[in-house]
């Protein structure tokens, strides 16, 4: 059981508060026995402060001692592979045995912002396999002309992330672990995992397939309170899909929002993919999902307004599973 961190910026709050909340959650998650925390890469979103995963990972790793830290993920087309090799080689040198490198092929933002990041309009996401190969060569010291420094005796584990079959197949062919974004593309979860498993070839790093799924989950003291909090997340997702991203709304704002019929349908469709309720209901929902998909690991993302509410949700889930460090 692991944590996906977006450093959500709530209405009335600030990015600094969101990042300090992420640090507090990392400390508590380590105490409760969560396995790893990954930081997602997003750009141009007022409600998300995780635009620089490597920087946040360094801070979280320095604030903890045992929990694994990683990217969930670095959107590789946004960056030169050498830069990512240097960043994660540095993190691996500072915190050996605790760093994961999760890679995605989506931009993590709108195309105008993506072009500003890439400084080119000609980036082809279908070149992702070549970029992964180049990055791996840098991390392994296998490029005879250019060295990524610092570099350790080994490399941080590489994961491929995806919300479609492209990265699922590639992860299988390369013999790498795979993480699927069930939290925002639930309909494709089982087909993608099946494709990953049937495509899998054993490698030096992995003898058998290992699949993780990202899951939106929210535990509260009651099902009613969990639904009240989850509605704010559904409204935030609706605004993003409408091209109006903003800071994360409060539950009161979500309750007062004048939903159209189409928006109501969208919101409740979104809630159908969120596991919410009291701690026992959430555990039941998570276990049903794990058994249905055969996932080896669940990575929980809890998007609510307020750090205390979010931390309490992770605490209740840890209690439900009787987790220990």
Tab-separated table of N, CA, C and O in Angstrom, residues 108-152:
chain	number	residue	atom	x	y	z
A	108	UNK	N	1.347	15.816	-19.107
A	108	UNK	CA	1.008	16.271	-17.764
A	108	UNK	C	0.528	17.706	-17.722
A	108	UNK	O	0.537	18.340	-16.664
A	109	UNK	N	0.080	18.213	-18.881
A	109	UNK	CA	-0.368	19.603	-18.955
A	109	UNK	C	-1.019	19.834	-20.314
A	109	UNK	O	-1.174	18.904	-21.108
A	110	UNK	N	-1.400	21.073	-20.588
A	110	UNK	CA	-1.928	21.428	-21.908
A	110	UNK	C	-0.778	21.548	-22.898
A	110	UNK	O	0.399	21.658	-22.521
A	111	UNK	N	-1.098	21.534	-24.183
A	111	UNK	CA	-0.061	21.483	-25.200
A	111	UNK	C	0.751	22.774	-25.307
A	111	UNK	O	1.931	22.740	-25.655
A	112	UNK	N	0.136	23.918	-24.998
A	112	UNK	CA	0.899	25.169	-25.027
A	112	UNK	C	1.986	25.138	-23.968
A	112	UNK	O	3.154	25.475	-24.222
A	113	UNK	N	1.624	24.709	-22.747
A	113	UNK	CA	2.613	24.604	-21.677
A	113	UNK	C	3.642	23.536	-22.011
A	113	UNK	O	4.837	23.701	-21.730
A	114	UNK	N	3.201	22.435	-22.607
A	114	UNK	CA	4.130	21.368	-22.987
A	114	UNK	C	5.185	21.874	-23.962
A	114	UNK	O	6.371	21.550	-23.844
A	115	UNK	N	4.771	22.697	-24.923
A	115	UNK	CA	5.740	23.239	-25.880
A	115	UNK	C	6.721	24.184	-25.196
A	115	UNK	O	7.902	24.228	-25.548
A	116	UNK	N	6.245	24.931	-24.200
A	116	UNK	CA	7.149	25.806	-23.452
A	116	UNK	C	8.172	24.988	-22.669
A	116	UNK	O	9.340	25.378	-22.552
A	117	UNK	N	7.748	23.850	-22.143
A	117	UNK	CA	8.665	22.974	-21.416
A	117	UNK	C	9.695	22.360	-22.353
A	117	UNK	O	10.884	22.290	-22.038
A	118	UNK	N	9.241	21.917	-23.501
A	118	UNK	CA	10.088	21.156	-24.411
A	118	UNK	C	10.907	22.041	-25.345
A	118	UNK	O	11.853	21.579	-25.955
A	119	UNK	N	10.495	23.290	-25.502
A	119	UNK	CA	11.157	24.245	-26.403
A	119	UNK	C	11.136	23.757	-27.852
A	119	UNK	O	11.981	24.110	-28.666
A	120	UNK	N	10.169	22.896	-28.166
A	120	UNK	CA	10.030	22.393	-29.522
A	120	UNK	C	8.606	21.917	-29.723
A	120	UNK	O	7.984	21.363	-28.812
A	121	UNK	N	8.086	22.113	-30.926
A	121	UNK	CA	6.736	21.646	-31.249
A	121	UNK	C	6.765	20.283	-31.916
A	121	UNK	O	5.730	19.759	-32.310
A	122	UNK	N	7.959	19.689	-32.016
A	122	UNK	CA	8.117	18.469	-32.803
A	122	UNK	C	8.333	17.219	-31.965
A	122	UNK	O	8.812	16.207	-32.479
A	123	UNK	N	8.033	17.284	-30.677
A	123	UNK	CA	8.214	16.114	-29.827
A	123	UNK	C	7.148	15.077	-30.165
A	123	UNK	O	5.953	15.379	-30.202
A	124	UNK	N	7.575	13.856	-30.417
A	124	UNK	CA	6.666	12.770	-30.782
A	124	UNK	C	6.556	11.802	-29.608
A	124	UNK	O	7.542	11.150	-29.252
A	125	UNK	N	5.375	11.687	-28.966
A	125	UNK	CA	5.254	10.775	-27.831
A	125	UNK	C	5.520	9.326	-28.200
A	125	UNK	O	5.845	8.514	-27.332
A	126	UNK	N	5.421	8.996	-29.496
A	126	UNK	CA	5.712	7.635	-29.912
A	126	UNK	C	7.201	7.317	-29.873
A	126	UNK	O	7.603	6.162	-30.062
A	127	UNK	N	8.039	8.340	-29.638
A	127	UNK	CA	9.470	8.110	-29.459
A	127	UNK	C	9.825	7.757	-28.011
A	127	UNK	O	11.006	7.632	-27.665
A	128	UNK	N	8.812	7.587	-27.193
A	128	UNK	CA	9.018	7.253	-25.787
A	128	UNK	C	9.936	6.037	-25.600
A	128	UNK	O	10.834	6.077	-24.744
A	129	UNK	N	9.773	4.940	-26.344
A	129	UNK	CA	10.683	3.803	-26.150
A	129	UNK	C	12.154	4.175	-26.357
A	129	UNK	O	13.026	3.718	-25.602
A	130	UNK	N	12.429	5.004	-27.361
A	130	UNK	CA	13.811	5.412	-27.594
A	130	UNK	C	14.332	6.291	-26.458
A	130	UNK	O	15.507	6.202	-26.071
A	131	UNK	N	13.440	7.141	-25.914
A	131	UNK	CA	13.854	7.993	-24.801
A	131	UNK	C	14.121	7.173	-23.547
A	131	UNK	O	15.061	7.452	-22.795
A	132	UNK	N	13.291	6.160	-23.303
A	132	UNK	CA	13.529	5.262	-22.171
A	132	UNK	C	14.863	4.547	-22.341
A	132	UNK	O	15.650	4.419	-21.391
A	133	UNK	N	15.153	4.087	-23.555
A	133	UNK	CA	16.418	3.400	-23.817
A	133	UNK	C	17.607	4.334	-23.589
A	133	UNK	O	18.627	3.931	-22.998
A	134	UNK	N	17.474	5.588	-24.035
A	134	UNK	CA	18.568	6.546	-23.838
A	134	UNK	C	18.785	6.826	-22.356
A	134	UNK	O	19.930	6.877	-21.877
A	135	UNK	N	17.705	7.016	-21.614
A	135	UNK	CA	17.801	7.266	-20.180
A	135	UNK	C	18.433	6.078	-19.465
A	135	UNK	O	19.312	6.243	-18.603
A	136	UNK	N	17.999	4.873	-19.813
A	136	UNK	CA	18.556	3.675	-19.186
A	136	UNK	C	20.048	3.562	-19.451
A	136	UNK	O	20.836	3.209	-18.557
A	137	UNK	N	20.469	3.882	-20.671
A	137	UNK	CA	21.892	3.832	-21.008
A	137	UNK	C	22.688	4.823	-20.165
A	137	UNK	O	23.796	4.516	-19.692
A	138	UNK	N	22.142	6.013	-19.948
A	138	UNK	CA	22.832	6.987	-19.099
A	138	UNK	C	22.949	6.472	-17.666
A	138	UNK	O	24.000	6.584	-17.037
A	139	UNK	N	21.865	5.916	-17.140
A	139	UNK	CA	21.886	5.423	-15.762
A	139	UNK	C	22.824	4.237	-15.592
A	139	UNK	O	23.401	4.035	-14.516
A	140	UNK	N	22.983	3.443	-16.663
A	140	UNK	CA	23.862	2.265	-16.605
A	140	UNK	C	25.304	2.588	-16.973
A	140	UNK	O	26.178	1.715	-16.894
A	141	UNK	N	25.568	3.827	-17.406
A	141	UNK	CA	26.909	4.162	-17.863
A	141	UNK	C	27.255	3.496	-19.172
A	141	UNK	O	28.435	3.250	-19.471
A	142	UNK	N	26.232	3.203	-19.994
A	142	UNK	CA	26.447	2.462	-21.233
A	142	UNK	C	26.603	3.350	-22.460
A	142	UNK	O	26.810	2.838	-23.559
A	143	UNK	N	26.467	4.670	-22.272
A	143	UNK	CA	26.688	5.581	-23.390
A	143	UNK	C	28.187	5.900	-23.450
A	143	UNK	O	28.735	6.490	-22.519
A	144	UNK	N	28.872	5.507	-24.526
A	144	UNK	CA	30.336	5.671	-24.555
A	144	UNK	C	30.800	7.122	-24.685
A	144	UNK	O	31.974	7.422	-24.418
A	145	UNK	N	29.903	8.017	-25.081
A	145	UNK	CA	30.320	9.396	-25.347
A	145	UNK	C	29.926	10.361	-24.240
A	145	UNK	O	30.602	11.378	-24.022
A	146	UNK	N	28.816	10.087	-23.555
A	146	UNK	CA	28.300	11.020	-22.546
A	146	UNK	C	28.034	10.259	-21.260
A	146	UNK	O	27.390	9.208	-21.271
A	147	UNK	N	28.510	10.777	-20.147
A	147	UNK	CA	28.310	10.145	-18.854
A	147	UNK	C	27.353	10.974	-17.996
A	147	UNK	O	27.485	12.205	-17.933
A	148	UNK	N	26.416	10.300	-17.357
A	148	UNK	CA	25.540	10.951	-16.380
A	148	UNK	C	26.210	10.844	-15.019
A	148	UNK	O	26.435	9.736	-14.516
A	149	UNK	N	26.546	11.971	-14.439
A	149	UNK	CA	27.247	12.000	-13.162
A	149	UNK	C	26.490	12.899	-12.205
A	149	UNK	O	26.095	14.003	-12.581
A	150	UNK	N	26.250	12.479	-10.954
A	150	UNK	CA	26.724	11.231	-10.344
A	150	UNK	C	25.907	10.016	-10.782
A	150	UNK	O	24.747	10.137	-11.174
A	151	UNK	N	26.566	8.864	-10.684
A	151	UNK	CA	25.919	7.595	-10.992
A	151	UNK	C	26.464	6.560	-10.035
A	151	UNK	O	27.678	6.467	-9.815
A	152	UNK	N	25.577	5.762	-9.437
A	152	UNK	CA	25.995	4.755	-8.481
A	152	UNK	C	26.395	3.453	-9.164
A	152	UNK	O	26.479	3.347	-10.387
